[in-house]
Short mmCIF file of C-alpha atoms in Angstrom, two decimals:
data_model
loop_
_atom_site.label_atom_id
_atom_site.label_comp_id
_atom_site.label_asym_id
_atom_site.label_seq_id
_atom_site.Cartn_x
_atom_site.Cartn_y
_atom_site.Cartn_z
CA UNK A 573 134.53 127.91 87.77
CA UNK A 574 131.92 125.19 89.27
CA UNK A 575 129.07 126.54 90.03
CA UNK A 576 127.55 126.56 93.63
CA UNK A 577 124.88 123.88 95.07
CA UNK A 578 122.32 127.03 94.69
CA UNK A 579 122.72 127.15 91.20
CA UNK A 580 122.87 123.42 90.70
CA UNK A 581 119.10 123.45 92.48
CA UNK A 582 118.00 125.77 90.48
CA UNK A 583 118.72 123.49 87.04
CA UNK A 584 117.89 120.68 88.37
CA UNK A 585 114.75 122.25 89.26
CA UNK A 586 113.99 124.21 86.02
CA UNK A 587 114.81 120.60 84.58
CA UNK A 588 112.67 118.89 86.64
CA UNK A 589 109.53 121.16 85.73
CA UNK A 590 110.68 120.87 82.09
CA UNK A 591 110.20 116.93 82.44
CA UNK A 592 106.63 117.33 84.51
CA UNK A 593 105.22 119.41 81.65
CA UNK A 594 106.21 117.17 79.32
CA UNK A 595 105.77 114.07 80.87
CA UNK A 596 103.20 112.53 78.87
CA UNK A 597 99.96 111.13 80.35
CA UNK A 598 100.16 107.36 79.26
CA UNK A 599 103.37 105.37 78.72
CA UNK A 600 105.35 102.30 79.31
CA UNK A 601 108.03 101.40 81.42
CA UNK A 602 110.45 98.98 82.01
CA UNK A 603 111.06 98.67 86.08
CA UNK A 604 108.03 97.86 88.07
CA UNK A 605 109.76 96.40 90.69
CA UNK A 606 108.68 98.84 93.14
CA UNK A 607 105.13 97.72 92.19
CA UNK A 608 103.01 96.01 94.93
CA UNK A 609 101.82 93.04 92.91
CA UNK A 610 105.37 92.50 91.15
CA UNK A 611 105.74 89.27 93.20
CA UNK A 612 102.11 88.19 94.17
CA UNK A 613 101.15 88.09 91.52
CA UNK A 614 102.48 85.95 88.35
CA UNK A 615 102.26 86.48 84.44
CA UNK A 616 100.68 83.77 83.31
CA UNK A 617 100.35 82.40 79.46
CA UNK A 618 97.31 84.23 78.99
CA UNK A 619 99.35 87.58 79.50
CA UNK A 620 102.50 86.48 77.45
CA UNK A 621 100.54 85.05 74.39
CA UNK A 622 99.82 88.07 72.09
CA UNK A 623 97.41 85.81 70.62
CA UNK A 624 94.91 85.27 73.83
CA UNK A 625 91.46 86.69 74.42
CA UNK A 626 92.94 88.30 78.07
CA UNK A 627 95.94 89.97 75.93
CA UNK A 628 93.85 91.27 73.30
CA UNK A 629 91.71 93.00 75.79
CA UNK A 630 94.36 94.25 77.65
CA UNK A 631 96.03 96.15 74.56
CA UNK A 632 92.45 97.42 74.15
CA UNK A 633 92.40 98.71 77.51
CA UNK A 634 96.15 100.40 76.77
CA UNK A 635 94.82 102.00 73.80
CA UNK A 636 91.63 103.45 75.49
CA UNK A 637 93.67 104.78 78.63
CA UNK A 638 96.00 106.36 75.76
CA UNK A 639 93.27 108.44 74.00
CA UNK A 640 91.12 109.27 77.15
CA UNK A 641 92.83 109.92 80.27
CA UNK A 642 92.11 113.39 81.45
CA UNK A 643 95.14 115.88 82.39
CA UNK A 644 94.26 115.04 85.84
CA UNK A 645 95.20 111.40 85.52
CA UNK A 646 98.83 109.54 84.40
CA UNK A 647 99.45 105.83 83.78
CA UNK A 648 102.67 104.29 83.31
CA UNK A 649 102.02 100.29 81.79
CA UNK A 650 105.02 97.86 81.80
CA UNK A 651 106.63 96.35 78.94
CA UNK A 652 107.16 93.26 80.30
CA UNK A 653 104.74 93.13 82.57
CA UNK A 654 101.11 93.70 80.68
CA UNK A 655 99.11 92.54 83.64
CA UNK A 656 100.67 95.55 86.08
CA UNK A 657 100.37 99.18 85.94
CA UNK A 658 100.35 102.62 87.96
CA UNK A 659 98.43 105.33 88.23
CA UNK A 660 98.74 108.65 89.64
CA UNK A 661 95.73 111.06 90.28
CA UNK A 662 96.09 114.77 91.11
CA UNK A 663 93.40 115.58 93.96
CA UNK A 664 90.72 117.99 92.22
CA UNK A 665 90.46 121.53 92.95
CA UNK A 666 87.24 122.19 95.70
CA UNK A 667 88.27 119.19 97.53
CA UNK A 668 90.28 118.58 100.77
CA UNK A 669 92.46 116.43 98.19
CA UNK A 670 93.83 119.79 95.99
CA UNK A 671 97.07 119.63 94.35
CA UNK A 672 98.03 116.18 96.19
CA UNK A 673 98.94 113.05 94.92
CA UNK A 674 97.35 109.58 94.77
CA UNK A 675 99.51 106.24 93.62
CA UNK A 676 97.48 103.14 92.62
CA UNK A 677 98.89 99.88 91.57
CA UNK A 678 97.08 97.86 89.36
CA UNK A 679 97.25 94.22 88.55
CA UNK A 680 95.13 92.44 85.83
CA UNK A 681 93.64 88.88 87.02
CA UNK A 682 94.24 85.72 84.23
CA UNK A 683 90.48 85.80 83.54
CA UNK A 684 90.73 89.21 82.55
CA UNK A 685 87.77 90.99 82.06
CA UNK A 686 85.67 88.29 83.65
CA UNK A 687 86.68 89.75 87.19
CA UNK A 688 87.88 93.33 88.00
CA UNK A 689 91.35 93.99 88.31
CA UNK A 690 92.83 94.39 91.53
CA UNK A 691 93.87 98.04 93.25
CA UNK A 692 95.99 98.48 95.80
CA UNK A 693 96.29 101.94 96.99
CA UNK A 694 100.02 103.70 98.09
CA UNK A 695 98.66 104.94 101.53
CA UNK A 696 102.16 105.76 103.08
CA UNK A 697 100.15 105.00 106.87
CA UNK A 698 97.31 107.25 106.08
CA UNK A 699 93.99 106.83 106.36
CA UNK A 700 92.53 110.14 104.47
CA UNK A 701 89.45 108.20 102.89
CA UNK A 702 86.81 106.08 104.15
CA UNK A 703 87.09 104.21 101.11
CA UNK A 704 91.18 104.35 101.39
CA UNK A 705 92.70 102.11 104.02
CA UNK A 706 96.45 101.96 105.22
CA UNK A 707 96.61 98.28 104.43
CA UNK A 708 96.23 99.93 100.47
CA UNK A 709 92.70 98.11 100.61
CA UNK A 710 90.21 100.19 97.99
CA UNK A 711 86.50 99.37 98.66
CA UNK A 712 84.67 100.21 95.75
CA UNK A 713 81.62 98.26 94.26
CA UNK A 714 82.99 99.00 90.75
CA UNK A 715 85.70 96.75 92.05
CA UNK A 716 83.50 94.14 93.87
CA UNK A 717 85.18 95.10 97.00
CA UNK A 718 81.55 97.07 97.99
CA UNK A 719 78.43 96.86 98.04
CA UNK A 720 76.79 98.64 95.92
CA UNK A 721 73.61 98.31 92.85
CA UNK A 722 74.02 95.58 90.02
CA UNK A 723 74.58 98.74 87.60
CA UNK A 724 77.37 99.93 89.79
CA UNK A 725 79.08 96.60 90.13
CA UNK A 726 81.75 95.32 87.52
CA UNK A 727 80.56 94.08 84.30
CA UNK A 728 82.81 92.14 81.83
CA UNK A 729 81.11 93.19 79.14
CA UNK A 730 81.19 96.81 79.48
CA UNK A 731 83.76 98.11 82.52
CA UNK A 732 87.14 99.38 82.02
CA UNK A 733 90.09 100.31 83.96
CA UNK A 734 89.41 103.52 82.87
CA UNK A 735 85.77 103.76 84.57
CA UNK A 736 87.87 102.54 87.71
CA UNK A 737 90.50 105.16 87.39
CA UNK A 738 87.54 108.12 86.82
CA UNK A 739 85.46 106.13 89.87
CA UNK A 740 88.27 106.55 92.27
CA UNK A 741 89.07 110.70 91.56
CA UNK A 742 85.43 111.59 90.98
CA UNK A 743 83.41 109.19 93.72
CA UNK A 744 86.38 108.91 96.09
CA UNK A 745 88.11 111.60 96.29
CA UNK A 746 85.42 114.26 96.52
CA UNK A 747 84.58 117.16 97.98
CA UNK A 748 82.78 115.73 101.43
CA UNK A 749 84.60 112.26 101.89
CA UNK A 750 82.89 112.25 105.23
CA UNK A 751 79.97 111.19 103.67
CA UNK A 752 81.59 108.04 101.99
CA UNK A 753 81.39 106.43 105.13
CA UNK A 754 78.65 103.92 105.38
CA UNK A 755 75.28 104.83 106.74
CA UNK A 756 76.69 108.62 106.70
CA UNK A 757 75.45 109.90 103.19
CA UNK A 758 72.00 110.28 103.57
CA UNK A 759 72.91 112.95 106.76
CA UNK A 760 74.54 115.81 104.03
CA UNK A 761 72.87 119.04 104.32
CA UNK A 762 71.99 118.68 107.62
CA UNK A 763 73.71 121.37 110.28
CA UNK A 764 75.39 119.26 112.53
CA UNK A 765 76.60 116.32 109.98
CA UNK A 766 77.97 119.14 107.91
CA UNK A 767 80.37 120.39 110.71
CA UNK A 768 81.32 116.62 111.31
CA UNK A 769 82.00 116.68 107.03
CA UNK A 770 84.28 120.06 107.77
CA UNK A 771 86.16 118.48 110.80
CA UNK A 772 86.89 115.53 108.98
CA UNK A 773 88.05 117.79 105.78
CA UNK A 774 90.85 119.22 107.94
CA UNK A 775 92.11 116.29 109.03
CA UNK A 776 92.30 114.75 105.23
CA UNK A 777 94.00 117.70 104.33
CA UNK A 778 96.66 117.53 106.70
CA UNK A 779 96.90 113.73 106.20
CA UNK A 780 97.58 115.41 102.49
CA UNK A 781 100.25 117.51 103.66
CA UNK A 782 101.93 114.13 105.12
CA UNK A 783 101.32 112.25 102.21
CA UNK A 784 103.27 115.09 99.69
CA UNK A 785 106.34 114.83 102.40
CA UNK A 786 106.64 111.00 101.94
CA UNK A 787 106.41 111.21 98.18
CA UNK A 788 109.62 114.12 98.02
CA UNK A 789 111.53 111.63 100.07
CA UNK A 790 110.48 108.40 98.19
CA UNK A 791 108.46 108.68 95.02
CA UNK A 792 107.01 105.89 93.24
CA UNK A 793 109.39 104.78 90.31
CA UNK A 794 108.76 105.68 86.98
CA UNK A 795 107.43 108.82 88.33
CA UNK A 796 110.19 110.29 90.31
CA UNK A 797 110.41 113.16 87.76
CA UNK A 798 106.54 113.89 87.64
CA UNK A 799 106.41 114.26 91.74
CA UNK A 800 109.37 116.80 91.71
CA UNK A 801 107.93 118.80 88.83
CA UNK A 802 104.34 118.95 90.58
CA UNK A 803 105.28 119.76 93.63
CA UNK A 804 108.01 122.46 92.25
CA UNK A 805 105.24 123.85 90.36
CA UNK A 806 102.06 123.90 93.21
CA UNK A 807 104.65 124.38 96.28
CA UNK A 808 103.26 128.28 96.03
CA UNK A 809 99.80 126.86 96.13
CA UNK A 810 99.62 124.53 98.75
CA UNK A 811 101.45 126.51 101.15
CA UNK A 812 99.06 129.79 100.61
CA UNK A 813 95.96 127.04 101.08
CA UNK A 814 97.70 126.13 104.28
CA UNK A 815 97.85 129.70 105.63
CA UNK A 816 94.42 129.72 104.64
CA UNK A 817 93.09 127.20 106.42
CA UNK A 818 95.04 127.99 109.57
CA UNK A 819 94.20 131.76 109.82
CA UNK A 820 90.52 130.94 108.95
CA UNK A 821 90.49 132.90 105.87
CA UNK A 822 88.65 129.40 104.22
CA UNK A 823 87.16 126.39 104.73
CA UNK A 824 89.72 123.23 103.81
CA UNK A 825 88.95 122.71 100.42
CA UNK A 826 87.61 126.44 99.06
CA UNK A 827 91.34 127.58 98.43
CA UNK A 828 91.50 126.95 94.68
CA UNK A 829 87.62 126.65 94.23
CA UNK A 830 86.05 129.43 92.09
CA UNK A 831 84.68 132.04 94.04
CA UNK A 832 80.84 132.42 95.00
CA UNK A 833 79.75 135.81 95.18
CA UNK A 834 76.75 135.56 97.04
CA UNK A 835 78.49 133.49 100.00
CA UNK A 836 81.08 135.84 101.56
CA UNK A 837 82.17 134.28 104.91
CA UNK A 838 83.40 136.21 107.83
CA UNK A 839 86.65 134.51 109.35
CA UNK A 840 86.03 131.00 110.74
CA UNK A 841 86.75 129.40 113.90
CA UNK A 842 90.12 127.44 113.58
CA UNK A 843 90.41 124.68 115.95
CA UNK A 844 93.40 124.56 118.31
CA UNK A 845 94.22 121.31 117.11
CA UNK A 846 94.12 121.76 113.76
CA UNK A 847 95.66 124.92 113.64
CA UNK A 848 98.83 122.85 115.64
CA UNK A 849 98.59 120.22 113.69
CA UNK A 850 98.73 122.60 110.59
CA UNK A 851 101.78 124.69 111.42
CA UNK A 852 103.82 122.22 112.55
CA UNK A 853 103.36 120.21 108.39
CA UNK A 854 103.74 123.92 107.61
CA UNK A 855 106.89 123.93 108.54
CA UNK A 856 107.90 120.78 107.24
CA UNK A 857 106.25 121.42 103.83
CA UNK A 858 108.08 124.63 103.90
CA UNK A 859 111.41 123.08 104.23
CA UNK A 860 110.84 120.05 102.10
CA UNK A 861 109.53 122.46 99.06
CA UNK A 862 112.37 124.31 99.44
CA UNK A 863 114.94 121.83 99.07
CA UNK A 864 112.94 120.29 96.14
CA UNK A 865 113.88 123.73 94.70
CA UNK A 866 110.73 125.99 94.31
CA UNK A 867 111.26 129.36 94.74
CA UNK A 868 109.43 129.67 98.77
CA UNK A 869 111.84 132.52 100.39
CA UNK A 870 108.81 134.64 100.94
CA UNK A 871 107.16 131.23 102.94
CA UNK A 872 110.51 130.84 104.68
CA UNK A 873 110.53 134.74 106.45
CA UNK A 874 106.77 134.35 107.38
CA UNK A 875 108.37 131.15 109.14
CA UNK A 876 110.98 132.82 110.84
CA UNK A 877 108.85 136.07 111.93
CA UNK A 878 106.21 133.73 113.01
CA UNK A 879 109.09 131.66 115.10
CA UNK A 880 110.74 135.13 116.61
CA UNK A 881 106.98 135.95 117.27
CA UNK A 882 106.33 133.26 119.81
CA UNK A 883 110.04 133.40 121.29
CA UNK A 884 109.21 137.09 122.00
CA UNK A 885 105.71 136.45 123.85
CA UNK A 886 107.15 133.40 125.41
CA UNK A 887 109.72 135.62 127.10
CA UNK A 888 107.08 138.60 127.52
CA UNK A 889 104.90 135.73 129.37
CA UNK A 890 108.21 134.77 132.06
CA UNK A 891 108.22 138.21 132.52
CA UNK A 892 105.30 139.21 133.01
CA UNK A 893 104.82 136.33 135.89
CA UNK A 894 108.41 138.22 137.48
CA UNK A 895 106.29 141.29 137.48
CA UNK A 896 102.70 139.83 138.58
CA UNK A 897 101.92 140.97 142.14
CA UNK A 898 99.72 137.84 142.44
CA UNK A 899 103.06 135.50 140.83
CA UNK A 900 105.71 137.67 143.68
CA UNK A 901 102.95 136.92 146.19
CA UNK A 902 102.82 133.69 145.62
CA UNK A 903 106.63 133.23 145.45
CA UNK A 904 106.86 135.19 148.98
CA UNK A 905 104.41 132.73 150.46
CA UNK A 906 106.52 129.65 149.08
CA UNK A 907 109.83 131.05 150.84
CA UNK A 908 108.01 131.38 154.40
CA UNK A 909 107.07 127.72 154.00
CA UNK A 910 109.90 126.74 153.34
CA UNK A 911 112.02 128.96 156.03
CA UNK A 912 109.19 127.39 158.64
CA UNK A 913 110.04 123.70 157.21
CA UNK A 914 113.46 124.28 157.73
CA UNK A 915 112.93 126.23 161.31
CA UNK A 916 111.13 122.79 163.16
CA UNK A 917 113.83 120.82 161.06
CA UNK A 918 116.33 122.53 163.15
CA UNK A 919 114.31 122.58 166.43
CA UNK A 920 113.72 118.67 166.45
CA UNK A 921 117.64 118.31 165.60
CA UNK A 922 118.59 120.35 168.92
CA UNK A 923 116.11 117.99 170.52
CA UNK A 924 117.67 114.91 169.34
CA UNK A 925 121.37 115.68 169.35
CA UNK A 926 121.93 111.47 168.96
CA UNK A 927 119.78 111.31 166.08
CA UNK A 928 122.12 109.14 163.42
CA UNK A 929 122.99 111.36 160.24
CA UNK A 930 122.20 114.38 162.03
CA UNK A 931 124.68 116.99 162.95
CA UNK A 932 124.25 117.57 166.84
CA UNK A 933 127.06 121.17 166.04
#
């Protein structure tokens, strides 16, 4: 007997989680022709000849991303290809960036390490970093594409594409990106800049939320397996930090942060906005989780008792106006203008009997 599409999900899910958990941290690959630089930019003999001072370092570099990448962190190097690779970083817990994904491409220059490499950043549209751009533009003075102290610029003889990789998930994407923003950092701690910080924080997050819904429908290659299994695995996660946020229970960002004691919050003030903005990618992330396969039926009936909630006090609301003195007044009112309208209407035709169009009966 074949078994149903429900039971097919579920393998391919199981599977797909099997593959996640073991899919190893550094590797190499053989297709990067999904990669932003596969056609700008062109091996040259420096990258081809094992015997070169830019190959050398660049199978140094491969050997040092192999050993020290953190769990956070996954590169996938190409075989024919040494001067390209991608990287994925998993947003840090106690940031607006939890349990989200981040694609880089990477592409070595000939002159390799005498300038930085190049980093373009898979924005899908969204802008959810002042140092992230939709154009895929990083700024980052580790790359020379900021401003920044000699010490924090690039330097051949000591930087590494490792440094840049650690830069991007530690200095980027942090807990207040708000304060990334030029001429903004020296303003944390103060009242009113910290609200600004929190605003900003929802709207990452749910620029987050986006971001996970473009990857289930088109994930980077060579890492198709690694997106499914993540988000199969955290679905339960983000969705309980999105009810979270919503409902006030936390500020964006606190959901998988370790608890403080001595700072218990009452319930915050949700914006309308965000709270819109938030249950409508609910819903979507809801939906899109599910068909990825993890296990969300519990997320599914909030949905539809939240749904059937609103339908009811929609309906209560008509109702309520049919039974409103001051709505039947107003109604009344309407219907004696309009039976006065149509009165002179009448009048001024009995007048004018001739009047073209008009019925003189």
């Amino acid at each position: 007997m074949a078994a149903d599409s429900n039971e097919i999900v579920a393998a391919t899910s199981v599977i797909a989680v099997a593959n996640a958990t073991r899919f190893s941290r550094f590797d190499v690959a053989t297709d990067d022709s999904d990669h932003h630089y596969h056609k700008s930019s062109k091996p040259s003999d420096q990258f081809t000849n094992a015997t070169s001072a830019v190959h050398k370092k660049i199978m140094k570099e491969w050997k040092l991303l192999d050993k020290n990448l953190p769990d956070s962190i996954y590169v996938r190097v190409y075989e024919h290809r040494i001067d390209l690779f991608r990287a994925a970083i998993v947003g840090a817990a106690g940031t607006p960036y939890h349990d989200a994904l981040f694609f880089f491409d990477v592409a070595f220059p000939p002159d390799y390490p005498n300038r930085p490499p190049q980093v373009h950043y898979r924005s899908y549209g969204f802008r959810l970093n002042p140092n992230l751009y939709t154009s895929g533009r990083v700024c980052l003075s580790l790359l020379n594409t900021w401003s920044g102290k000699k010490s924090e610029k690039w330097d051949p003889s000591r930087s590494t594409v490792l440094q840049v990789l650690l830069s991007l998930q530690a200095l980027v994407l942090n807990e207040k990106p708000y304060f990334n923003e030029p001429g903004f950092g020296g303003w944390s701690g103060r009242t009113y800049w910290e609200k600004k910080s929190s605003g900003y924080n929802e709207d990452v997050f749910i620029l987050c939320c986006k971001t996970t819904l473009c990857l289930l429908r088109r994930p980077p290659k060579n890492f198709e397996q690694f997106v499914t299994g993540h988000f199969h695995e955290r679905a339960n996660a983000i969705l309980s930090a999105c009810n979270a946020y919503k409902s006030g229970a936390m500020r964006v960002g606190e959901y998988n942060k370790p608890p403080q004691p001595s700072s218990r919050m009452s319930k915050l003030e949700v914006s309308r906005k965000f709270k819109e903005s938030m249950e409508l990618v609910y819903a979507q992330l809801v939906v899109a989780f599910a068909k990825n396969g993890a296990s969300v039926g519990n997320f599914v009936e909030q949905l539809k008792v939240e749904r059937e909630a609103k339908v009811i006090s929609s309906t209560g609301a008509k109702l309520a106006d049919n039974t409103n003195p001051a709505g039947s007044g107003k109604r009344f009112i309407n219907k004696l203008k309009k039976i006065f309208f149509m009165g002179l209407k009448k009048a001024k035709t009995l007048k004018n009997p001739g009047t073209p169009g008009v019925s003189s009966s």
